[in-house]
Short mmCIF file of C-alpha atoms in Angstrom, two decimals:
data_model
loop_
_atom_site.label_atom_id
_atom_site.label_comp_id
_atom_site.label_asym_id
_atom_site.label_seq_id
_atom_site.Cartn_x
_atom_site.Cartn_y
_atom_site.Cartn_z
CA UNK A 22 6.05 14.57 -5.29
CA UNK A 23 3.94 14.17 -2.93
CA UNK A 24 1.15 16.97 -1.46
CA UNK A 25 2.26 18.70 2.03
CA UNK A 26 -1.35 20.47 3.20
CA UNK A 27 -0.82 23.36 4.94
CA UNK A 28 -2.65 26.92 6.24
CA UNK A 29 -1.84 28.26 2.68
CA UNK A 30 -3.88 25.59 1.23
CA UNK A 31 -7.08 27.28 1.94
CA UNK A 32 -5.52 30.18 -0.40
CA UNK A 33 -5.01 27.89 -3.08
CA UNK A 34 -1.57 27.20 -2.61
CA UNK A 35 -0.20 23.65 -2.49
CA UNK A 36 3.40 22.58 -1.27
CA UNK A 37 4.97 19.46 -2.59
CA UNK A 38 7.59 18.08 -1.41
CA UNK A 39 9.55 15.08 -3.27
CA UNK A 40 10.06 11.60 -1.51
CA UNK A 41 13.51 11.46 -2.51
CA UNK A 42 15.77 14.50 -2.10
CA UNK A 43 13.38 16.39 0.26
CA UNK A 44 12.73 19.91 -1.87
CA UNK A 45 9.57 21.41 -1.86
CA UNK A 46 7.87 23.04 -4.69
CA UNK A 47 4.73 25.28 -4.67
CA UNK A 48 1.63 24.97 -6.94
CA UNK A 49 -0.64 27.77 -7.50
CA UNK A 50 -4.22 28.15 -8.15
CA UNK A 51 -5.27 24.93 -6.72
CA UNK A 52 -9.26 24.50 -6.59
CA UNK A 53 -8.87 20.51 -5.57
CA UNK A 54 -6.99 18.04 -5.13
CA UNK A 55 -7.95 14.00 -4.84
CA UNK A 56 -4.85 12.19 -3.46
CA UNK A 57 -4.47 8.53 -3.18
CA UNK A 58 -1.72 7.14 -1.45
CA UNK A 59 0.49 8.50 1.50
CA UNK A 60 3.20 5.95 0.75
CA UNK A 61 2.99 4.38 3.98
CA UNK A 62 3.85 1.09 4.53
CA UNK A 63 1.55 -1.05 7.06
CA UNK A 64 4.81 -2.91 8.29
CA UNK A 65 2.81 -3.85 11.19
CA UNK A 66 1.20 -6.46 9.56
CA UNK A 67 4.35 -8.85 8.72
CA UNK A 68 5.10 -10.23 12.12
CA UNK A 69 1.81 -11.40 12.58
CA UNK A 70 1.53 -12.74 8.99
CA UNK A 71 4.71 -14.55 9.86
CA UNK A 72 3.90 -15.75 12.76
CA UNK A 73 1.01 -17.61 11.41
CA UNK A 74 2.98 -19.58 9.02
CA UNK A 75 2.30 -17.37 5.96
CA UNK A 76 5.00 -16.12 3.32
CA UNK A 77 5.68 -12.99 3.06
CA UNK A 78 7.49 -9.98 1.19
CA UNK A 79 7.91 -6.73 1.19
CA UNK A 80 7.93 -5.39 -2.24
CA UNK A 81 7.37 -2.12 -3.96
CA UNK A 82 6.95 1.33 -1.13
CA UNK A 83 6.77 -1.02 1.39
CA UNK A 84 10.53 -2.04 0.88
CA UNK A 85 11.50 1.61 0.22
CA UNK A 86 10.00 4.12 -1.73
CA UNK A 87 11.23 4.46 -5.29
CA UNK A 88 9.72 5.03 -8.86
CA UNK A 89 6.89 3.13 -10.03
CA UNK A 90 8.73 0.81 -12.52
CA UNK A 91 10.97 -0.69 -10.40
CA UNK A 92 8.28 -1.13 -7.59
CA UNK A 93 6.23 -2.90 -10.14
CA UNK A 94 8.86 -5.18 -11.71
CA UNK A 95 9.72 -6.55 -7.75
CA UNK A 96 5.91 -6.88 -7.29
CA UNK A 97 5.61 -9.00 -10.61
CA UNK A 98 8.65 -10.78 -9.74
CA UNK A 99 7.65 -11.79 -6.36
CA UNK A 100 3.86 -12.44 -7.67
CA UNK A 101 6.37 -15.16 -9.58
CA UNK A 102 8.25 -16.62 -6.85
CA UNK A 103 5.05 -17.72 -5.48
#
């Protein structure tokens, strides 16, 4: 799930929605909340990494998103390859 800030916020109210199937969910009674990733990935950066000669993958959220284990076992596994 990941936080979706809105006006109701303010009131304490946080809406998640999740990555994968799109429903949201509301939380209640929220005093704070310390987030840490937006699951974004800087694709931008591969072409130029490329073009300069380097190796690269895309592994993990920056493939596609999907749970943590199997975003960790390709990151391992191409940590490998290497």
């Amino acid at each position: 799930m990941e936080p979706r800030i809105t006006a109701r916020f303010e009131d304490g109210v946080l809406e998640t929605v999740n990555v994968y199937n799109g429903e949201t969910q509301e939380i209640a009674d929220v005093a704070f909340l310390a987030y840490a990733s937006p699951r974004a990935p800087r694709v931008e950066l591969v072409a130029p990494l490329r073009a300069a000669g380097l190796d690269t993958r895309r592994v993990g959220d920056c493939a596609f998103a999907r749970g943590v284990m199997a975003a960790t076992a390709e990151g391992h596994a191409a940590g490998n390859a290497i």
